[in-house]
Short mmCIF file of C-alpha atoms in Angstrom, two decimals:
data_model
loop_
_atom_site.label_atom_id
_atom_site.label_comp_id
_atom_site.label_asym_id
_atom_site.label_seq_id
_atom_site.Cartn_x
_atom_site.Cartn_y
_atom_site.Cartn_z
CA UNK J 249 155.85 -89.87 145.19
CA UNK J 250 157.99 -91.15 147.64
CA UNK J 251 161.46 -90.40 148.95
CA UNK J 252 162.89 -93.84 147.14
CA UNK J 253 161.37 -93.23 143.94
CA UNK J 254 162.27 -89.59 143.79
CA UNK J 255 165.74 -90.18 144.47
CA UNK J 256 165.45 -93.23 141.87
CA UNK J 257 164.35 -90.94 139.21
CA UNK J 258 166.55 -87.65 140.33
CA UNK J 259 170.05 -90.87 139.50
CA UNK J 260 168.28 -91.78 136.40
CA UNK J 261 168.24 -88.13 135.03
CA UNK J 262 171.64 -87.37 136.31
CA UNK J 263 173.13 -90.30 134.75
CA UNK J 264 171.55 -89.08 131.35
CA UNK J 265 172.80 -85.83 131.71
CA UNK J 266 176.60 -87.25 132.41
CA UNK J 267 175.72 -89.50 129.20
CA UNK J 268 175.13 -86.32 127.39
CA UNK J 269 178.19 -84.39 128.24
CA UNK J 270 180.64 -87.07 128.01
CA UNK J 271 179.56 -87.46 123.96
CA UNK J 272 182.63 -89.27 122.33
CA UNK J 273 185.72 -87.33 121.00
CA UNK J 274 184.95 -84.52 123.23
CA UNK J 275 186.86 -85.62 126.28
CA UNK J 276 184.86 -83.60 128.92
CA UNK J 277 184.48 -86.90 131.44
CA UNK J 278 186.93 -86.88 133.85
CA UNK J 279 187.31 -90.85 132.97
CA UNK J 280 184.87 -91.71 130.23
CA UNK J 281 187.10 -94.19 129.04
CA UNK J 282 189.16 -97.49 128.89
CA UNK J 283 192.65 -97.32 127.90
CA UNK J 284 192.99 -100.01 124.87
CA UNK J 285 196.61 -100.36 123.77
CA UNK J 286 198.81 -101.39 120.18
CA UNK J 287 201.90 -101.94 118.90
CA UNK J 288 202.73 -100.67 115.23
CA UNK J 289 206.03 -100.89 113.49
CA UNK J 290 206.24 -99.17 110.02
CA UNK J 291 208.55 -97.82 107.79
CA UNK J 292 207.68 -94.41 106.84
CA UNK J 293 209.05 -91.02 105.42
CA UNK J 294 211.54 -89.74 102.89
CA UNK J 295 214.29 -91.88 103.66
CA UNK J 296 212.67 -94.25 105.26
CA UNK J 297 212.23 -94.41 108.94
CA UNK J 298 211.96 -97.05 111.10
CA UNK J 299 209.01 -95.96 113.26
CA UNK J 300 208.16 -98.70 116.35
CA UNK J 301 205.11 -96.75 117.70
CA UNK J 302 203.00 -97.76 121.04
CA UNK J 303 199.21 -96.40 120.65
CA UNK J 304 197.34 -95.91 123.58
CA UNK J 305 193.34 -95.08 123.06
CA UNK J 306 189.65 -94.88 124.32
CA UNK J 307 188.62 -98.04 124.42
CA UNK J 308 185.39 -99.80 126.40
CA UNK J 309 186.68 -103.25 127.57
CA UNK J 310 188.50 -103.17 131.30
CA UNK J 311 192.03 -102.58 131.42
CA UNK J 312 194.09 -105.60 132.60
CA UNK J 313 198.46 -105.77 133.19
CA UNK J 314 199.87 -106.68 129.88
CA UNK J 315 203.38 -107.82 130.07
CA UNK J 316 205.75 -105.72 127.68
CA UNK J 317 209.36 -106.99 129.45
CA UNK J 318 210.78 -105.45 131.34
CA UNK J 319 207.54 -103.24 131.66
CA UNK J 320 204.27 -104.14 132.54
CA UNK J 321 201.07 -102.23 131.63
CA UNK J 322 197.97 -101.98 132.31
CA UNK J 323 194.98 -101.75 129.33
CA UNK J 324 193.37 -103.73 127.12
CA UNK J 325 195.87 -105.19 124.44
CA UNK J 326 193.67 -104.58 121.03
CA UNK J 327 190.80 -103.55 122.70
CA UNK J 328 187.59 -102.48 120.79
CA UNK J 329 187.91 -98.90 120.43
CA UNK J 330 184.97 -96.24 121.87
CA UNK J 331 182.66 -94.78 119.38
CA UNK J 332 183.96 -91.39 117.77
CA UNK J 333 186.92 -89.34 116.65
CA UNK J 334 189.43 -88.08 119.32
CA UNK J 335 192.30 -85.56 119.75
CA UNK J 336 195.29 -87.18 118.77
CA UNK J 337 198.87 -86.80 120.82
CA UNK J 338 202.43 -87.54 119.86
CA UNK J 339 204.57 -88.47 122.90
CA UNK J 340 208.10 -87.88 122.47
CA UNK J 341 210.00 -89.22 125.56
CA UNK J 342 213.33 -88.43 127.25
CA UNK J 343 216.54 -89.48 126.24
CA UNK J 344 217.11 -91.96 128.85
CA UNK J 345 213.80 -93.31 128.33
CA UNK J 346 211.27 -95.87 126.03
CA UNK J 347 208.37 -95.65 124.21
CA UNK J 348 206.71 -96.98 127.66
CA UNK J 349 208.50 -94.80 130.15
CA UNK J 350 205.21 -92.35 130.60
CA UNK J 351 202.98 -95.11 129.91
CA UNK J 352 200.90 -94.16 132.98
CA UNK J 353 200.49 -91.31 131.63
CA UNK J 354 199.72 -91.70 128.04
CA UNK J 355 197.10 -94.49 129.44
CA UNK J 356 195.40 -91.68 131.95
CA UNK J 357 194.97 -89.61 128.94
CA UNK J 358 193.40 -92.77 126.66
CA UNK J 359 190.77 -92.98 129.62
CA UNK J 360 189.95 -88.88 129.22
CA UNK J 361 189.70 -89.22 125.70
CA UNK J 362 193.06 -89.33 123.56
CA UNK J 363 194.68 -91.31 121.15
CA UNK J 364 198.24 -91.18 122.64
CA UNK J 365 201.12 -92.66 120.22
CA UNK J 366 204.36 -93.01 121.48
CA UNK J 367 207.06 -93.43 119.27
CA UNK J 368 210.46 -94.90 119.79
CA UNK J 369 213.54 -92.84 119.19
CA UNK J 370 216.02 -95.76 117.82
CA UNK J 371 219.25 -93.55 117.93
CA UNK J 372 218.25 -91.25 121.15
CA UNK J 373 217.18 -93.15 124.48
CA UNK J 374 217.45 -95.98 127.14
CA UNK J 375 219.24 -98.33 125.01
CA UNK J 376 220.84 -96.25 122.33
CA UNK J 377 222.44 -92.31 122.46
CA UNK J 378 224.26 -92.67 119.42
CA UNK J 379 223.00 -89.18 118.67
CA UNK J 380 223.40 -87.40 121.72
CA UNK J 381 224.79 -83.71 121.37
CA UNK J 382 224.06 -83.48 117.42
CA UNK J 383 221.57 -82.06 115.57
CA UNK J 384 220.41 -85.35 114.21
CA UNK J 385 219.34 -85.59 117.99
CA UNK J 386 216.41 -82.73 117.94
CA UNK J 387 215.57 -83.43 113.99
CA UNK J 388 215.44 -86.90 113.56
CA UNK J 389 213.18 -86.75 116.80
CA UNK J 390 210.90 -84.30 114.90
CA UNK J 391 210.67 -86.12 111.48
CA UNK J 392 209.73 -89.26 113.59
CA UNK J 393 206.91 -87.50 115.02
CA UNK J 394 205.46 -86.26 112.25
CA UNK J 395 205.59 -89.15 110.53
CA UNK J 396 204.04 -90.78 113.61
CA UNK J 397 201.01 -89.00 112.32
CA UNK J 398 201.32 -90.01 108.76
CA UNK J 399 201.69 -93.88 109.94
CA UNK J 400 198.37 -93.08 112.03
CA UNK J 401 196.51 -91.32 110.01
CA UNK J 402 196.68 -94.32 107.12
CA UNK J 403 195.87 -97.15 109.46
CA UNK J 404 192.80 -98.38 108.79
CA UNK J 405 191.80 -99.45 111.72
CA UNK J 406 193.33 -96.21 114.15
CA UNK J 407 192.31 -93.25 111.73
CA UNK J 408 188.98 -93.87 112.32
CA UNK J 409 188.76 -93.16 115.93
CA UNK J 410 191.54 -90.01 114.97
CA UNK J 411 190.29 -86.35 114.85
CA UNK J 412 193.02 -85.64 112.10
CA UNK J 413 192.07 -81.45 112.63
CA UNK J 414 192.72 -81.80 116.58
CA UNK J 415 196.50 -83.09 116.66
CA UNK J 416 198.70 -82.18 119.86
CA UNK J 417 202.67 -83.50 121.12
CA UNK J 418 203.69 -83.96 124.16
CA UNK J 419 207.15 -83.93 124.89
CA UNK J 420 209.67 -84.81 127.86
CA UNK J 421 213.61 -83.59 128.25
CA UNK J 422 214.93 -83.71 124.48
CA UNK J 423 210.71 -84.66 123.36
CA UNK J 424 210.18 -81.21 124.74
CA UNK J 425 212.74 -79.61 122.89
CA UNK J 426 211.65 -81.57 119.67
CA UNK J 427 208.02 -80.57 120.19
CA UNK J 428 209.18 -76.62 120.32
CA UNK J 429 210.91 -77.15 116.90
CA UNK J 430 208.07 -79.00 115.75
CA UNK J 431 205.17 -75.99 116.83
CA UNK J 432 207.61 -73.64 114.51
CA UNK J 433 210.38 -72.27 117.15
CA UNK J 434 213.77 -71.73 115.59
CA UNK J 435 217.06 -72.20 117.16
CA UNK J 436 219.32 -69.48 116.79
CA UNK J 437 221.93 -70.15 119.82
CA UNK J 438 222.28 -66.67 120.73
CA UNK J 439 221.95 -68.12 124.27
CA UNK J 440 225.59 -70.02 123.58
CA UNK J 441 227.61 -67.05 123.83
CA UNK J 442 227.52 -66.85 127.49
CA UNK J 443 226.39 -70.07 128.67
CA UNK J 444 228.91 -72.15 130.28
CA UNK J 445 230.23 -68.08 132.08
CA UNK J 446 226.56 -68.00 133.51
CA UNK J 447 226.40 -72.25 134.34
CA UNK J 448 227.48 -73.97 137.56
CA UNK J 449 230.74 -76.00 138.06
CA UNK J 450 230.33 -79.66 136.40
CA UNK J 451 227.13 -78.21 133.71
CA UNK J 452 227.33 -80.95 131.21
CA UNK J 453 227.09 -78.71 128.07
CA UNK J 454 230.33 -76.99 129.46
CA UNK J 455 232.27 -80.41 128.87
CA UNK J 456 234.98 -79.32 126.22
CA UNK J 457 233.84 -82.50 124.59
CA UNK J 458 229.93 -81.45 124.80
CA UNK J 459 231.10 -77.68 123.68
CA UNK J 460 232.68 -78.83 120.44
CA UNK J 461 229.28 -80.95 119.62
CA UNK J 462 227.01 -77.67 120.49
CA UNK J 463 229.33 -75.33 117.98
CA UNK J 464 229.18 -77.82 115.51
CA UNK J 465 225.21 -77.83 116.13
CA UNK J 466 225.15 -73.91 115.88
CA UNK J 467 227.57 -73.57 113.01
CA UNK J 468 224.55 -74.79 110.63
CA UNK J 469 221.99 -71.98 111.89
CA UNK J 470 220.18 -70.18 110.83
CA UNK J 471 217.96 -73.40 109.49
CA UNK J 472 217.27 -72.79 105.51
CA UNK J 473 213.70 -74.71 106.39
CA UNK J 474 211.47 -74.29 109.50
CA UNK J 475 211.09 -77.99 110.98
CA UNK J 476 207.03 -76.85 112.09
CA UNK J 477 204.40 -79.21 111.37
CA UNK J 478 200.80 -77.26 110.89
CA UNK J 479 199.20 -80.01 111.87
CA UNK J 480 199.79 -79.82 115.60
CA UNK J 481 197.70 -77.64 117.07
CA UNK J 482 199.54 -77.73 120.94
CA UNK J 483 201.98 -77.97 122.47
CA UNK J 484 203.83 -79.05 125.70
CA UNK J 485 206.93 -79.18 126.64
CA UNK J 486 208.30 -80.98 130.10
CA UNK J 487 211.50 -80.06 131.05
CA UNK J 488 212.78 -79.55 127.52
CA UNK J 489 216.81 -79.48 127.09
CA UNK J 490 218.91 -77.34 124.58
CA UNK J 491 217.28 -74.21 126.30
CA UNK J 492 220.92 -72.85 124.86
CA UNK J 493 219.29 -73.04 121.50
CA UNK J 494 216.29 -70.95 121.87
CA UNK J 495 217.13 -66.88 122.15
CA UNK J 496 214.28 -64.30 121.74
CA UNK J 497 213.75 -64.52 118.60
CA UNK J 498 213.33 -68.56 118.31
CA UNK J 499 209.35 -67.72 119.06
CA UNK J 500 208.76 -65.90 116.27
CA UNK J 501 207.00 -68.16 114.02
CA UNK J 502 205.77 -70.27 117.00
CA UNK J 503 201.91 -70.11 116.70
CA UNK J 504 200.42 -73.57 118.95
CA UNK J 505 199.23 -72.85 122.35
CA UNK J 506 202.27 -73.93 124.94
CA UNK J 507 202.31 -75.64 128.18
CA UNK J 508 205.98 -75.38 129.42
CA UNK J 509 206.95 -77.36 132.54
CA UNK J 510 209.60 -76.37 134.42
CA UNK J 511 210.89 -79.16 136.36
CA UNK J 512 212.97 -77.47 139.53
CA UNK J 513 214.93 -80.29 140.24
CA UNK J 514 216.33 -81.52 137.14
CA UNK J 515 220.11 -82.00 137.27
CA UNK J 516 221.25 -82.00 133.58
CA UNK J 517 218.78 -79.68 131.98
CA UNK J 518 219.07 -76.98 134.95
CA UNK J 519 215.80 -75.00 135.50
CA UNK J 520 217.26 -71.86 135.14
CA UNK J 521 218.92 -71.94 132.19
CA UNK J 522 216.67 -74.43 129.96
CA UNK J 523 212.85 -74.95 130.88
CA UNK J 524 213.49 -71.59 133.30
CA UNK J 525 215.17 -69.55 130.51
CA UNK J 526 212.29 -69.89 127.64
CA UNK J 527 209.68 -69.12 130.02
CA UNK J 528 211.38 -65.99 130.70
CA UNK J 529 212.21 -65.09 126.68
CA UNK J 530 210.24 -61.39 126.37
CA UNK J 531 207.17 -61.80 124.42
CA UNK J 532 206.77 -65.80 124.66
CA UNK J 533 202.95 -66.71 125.12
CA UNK J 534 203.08 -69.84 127.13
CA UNK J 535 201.14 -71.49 129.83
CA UNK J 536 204.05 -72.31 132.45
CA UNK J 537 203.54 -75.16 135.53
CA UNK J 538 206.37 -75.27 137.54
CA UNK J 539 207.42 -78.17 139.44
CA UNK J 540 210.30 -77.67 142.01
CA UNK J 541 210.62 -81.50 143.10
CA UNK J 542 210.43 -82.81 139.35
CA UNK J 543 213.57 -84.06 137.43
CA UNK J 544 213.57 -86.39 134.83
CA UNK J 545 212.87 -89.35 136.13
CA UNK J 546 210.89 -88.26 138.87
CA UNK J 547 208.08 -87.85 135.65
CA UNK J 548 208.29 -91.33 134.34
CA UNK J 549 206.42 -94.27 135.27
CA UNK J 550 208.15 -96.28 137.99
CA UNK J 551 210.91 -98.36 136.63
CA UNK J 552 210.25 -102.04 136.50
CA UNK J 553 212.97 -104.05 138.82
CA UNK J 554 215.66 -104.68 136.44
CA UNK J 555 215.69 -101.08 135.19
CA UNK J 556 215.53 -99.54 138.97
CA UNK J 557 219.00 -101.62 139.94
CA UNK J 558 220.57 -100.71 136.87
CA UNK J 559 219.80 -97.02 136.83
CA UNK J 560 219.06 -96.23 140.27
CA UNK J 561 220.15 -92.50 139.84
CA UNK J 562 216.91 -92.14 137.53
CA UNK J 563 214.71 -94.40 138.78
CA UNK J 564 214.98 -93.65 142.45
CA UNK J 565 215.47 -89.70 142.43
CA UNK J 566 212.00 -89.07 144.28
CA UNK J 567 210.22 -91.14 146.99
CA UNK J 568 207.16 -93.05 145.41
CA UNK J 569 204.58 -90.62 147.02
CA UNK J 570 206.11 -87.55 145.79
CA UNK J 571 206.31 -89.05 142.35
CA UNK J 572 202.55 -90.01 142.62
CA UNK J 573 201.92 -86.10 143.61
CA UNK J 574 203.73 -85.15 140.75
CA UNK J 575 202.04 -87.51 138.31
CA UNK J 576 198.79 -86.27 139.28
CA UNK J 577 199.61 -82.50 139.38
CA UNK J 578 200.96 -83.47 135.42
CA UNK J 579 198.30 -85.20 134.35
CA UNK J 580 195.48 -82.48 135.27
CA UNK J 581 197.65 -79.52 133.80
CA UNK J 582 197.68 -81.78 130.67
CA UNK J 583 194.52 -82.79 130.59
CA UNK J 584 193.56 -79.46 131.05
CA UNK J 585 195.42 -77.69 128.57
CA UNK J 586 194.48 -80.81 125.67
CA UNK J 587 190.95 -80.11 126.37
CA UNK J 588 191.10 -76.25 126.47
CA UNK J 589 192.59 -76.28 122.67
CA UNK J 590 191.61 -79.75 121.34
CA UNK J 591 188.80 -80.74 122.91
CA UNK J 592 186.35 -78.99 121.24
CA UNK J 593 186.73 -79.38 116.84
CA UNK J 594 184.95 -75.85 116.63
CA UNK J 595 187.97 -74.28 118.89
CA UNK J 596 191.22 -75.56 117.35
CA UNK J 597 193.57 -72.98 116.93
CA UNK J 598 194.76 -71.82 113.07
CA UNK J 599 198.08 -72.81 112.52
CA UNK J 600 199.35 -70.82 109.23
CA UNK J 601 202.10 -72.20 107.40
CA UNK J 602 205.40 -72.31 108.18
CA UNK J 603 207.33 -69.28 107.09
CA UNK J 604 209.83 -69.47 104.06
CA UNK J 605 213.68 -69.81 105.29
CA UNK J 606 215.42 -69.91 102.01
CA UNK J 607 218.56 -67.71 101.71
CA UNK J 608 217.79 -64.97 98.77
CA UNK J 609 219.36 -65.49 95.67
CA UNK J 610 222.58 -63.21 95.46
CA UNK J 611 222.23 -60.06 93.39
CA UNK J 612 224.22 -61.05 89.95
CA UNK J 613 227.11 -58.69 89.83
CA UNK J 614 226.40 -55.20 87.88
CA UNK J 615 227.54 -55.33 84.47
CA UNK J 616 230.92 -53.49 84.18
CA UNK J 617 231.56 -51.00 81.25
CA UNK J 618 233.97 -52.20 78.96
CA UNK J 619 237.17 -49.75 78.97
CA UNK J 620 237.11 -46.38 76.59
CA UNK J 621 240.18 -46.79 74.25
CA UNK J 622 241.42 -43.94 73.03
CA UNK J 623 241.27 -42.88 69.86
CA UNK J 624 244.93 -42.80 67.94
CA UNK J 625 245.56 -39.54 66.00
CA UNK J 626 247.49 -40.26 62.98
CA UNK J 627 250.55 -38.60 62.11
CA UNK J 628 250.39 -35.42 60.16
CA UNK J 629 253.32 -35.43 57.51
#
């Protein structure tokens, strides 16, 4: 045989053996994919929500810039999905972001085999923090997600390329903090008591303004119902905020695998007392990545134009090639922690249900004796 048809045959076998381990919904090919992309706007839950939901996912047709204003994208708008059932991820972004402000991200993922929905939080981000500093903040952002899944799961057309056993979220700044809550963590603000003595000058939670919001958040603990959702299997967390409302027992019922990213540079959500302070609780079990140049919006997609004059403090924090760094050091600890738990349907973790928070009934009162009355003699005549 010679040299040409040797080689000819040894790229014919190798390309069926990549064929065979890139098999659809397992997500072992580094880029097996094409990153299709859909809009969805439903109203779900009990009340209803308002749930405007982008959905990125394997796909087969090329990728091409959609315009989304002021954002442009790249995949293919309604593109024919790939064959097979994938791992599904909620993406919770950060308060002063969008449903597309980790679009290159979620899209990345798509092409390594994930359905990646992305839901917008109406009352927390870019264009609306009516919520910010309340508890409505961190549970509204968890009953979104998890009816994100409902939503996805009774499409017709998504749920069939959706895994509904191998379900992950992904969360960034307050996402993170909603996707601890929503893997079973409990706040318990035990962290509160000396926060703003151990915090440097100008910490935003020590605002007296911000203060009176965070006791009026921590005078309804301890929660009288877990927020968890057993049907999220992992979890990560990017820089996740209210790290003042996890102590060591928060973790107790917290059963997902964890990636927690620390983001070193972060200015409101300081390191070492949010992202930095749960990795350090005794006993947590988390994978931790830390990223000293990261802040907030040193993890989004770059801003389009409009968005980079207007917030320049957010959109301009890091140079473009240490954001791309940063991107790509993200993107393969993701990618490698989603496969490690989700990629494979025979090795998804057990997630029990979550634990019963209900106050016990108070002990009636013991029933009290009636008085003895004494007995009158009569009079003897």
């Amino acid at each position: 045989m010679c040299i040409s048809h040797w080689l000819r045959a040894w790229a014919c076998a190798l390309s069926a053996l990549l064929l065979l381990l890139a098999t659809p919904g397992d997500g072992r090919s580094a880029e097996a994919y094409k990153p299709a992309f859909r809009t969805l706007g439903e109203l779900a839950g009990e009340p209803s929500l308002r749930l405007d939901i982008n959905v990125w996912y394997p796909g087969v047709r090329p990728p091409r810039e959609l315009s989304y204003s002021p954002w442009t994208i790249y995949a293919a708008r309604n593109g024919r999905p790939a064959e097979g059932r994938f791992p599904l991820l909620l993406l919770s972004h950060a308060t002063p972001g969008t449903r597309f402000s980790y679009h290159d991200t979620a899209a990345r993922l798509a092409a390594r085999g994930f359905v990646v929905a992305a839901p917008a939080h109406a009352r927390d981000s870019m264009h609306n923090m009516d919520d910010l500093f309340t508890w409505p903040q961190l549970e509204n952002r968890v009953k979104e997600l998890s009816a994100v899944i409902d939503v996805l799961l009774a499409d017709k057309e998504l749920s069939a390329s959706i895994d509904p056993g191998r379900i992950g979220v992904l969360g960034f700044g307050t996402g993170g903090s909603a996707a601890l809550l929503l893997g079973g963590a409990l706040p318990d603000c035990t962290p509160w008591a000396d926060y703003c003595a151990r915090a440097r000058a100008g910490d935003a939670y020590c605002d007296p303004w911000v203060r009176g919001k965070i006791d009026a958040i921590c005078a309804g603990f301890p929660l009288k119902k877990s927020l968890a959702d057993p049907r999220v299997k992992a979890v990560a967390s990017v820089a996740p905020g209210y790290g003042l409302l996890f102590g060591p027992a928060s973790f107790r019922h917290f059963y997902p695998p964890l990636l927690l990213v620390v983001a070193g540079a972060e200015k409101v959500d300081r390191a070492e007392l949010h992202a930095g302070a749960i990795a350090r609780l005794p006993g947590l079990k988390a994978t931790v990545l830390e990223l000293p140049e990261a802040d907030t919006g040193a993890l989004m997609a770059p801003c389009p134009p409009s968005v980079a004059a207007e917030l320049p403090e957010l959109c301009l924090s890091v140079r473009a090639d240490t954001r791309s760094a940063l991107g790509r050091r993200l993107d393969a600890a993701l990618t490698e922690f989603f496969l490690r738990h989700l990629g494979n349907a025979a090795h998804v973790p057990h997630i029990p249900d979550p634990p019963d928070l209900t106050p016990p009934a108070p002990e009636p009162p013991a029933p009290v004796a009636p008085p003895k009355t004494k007995k009158r003699r009569g009079r003897q005549r």
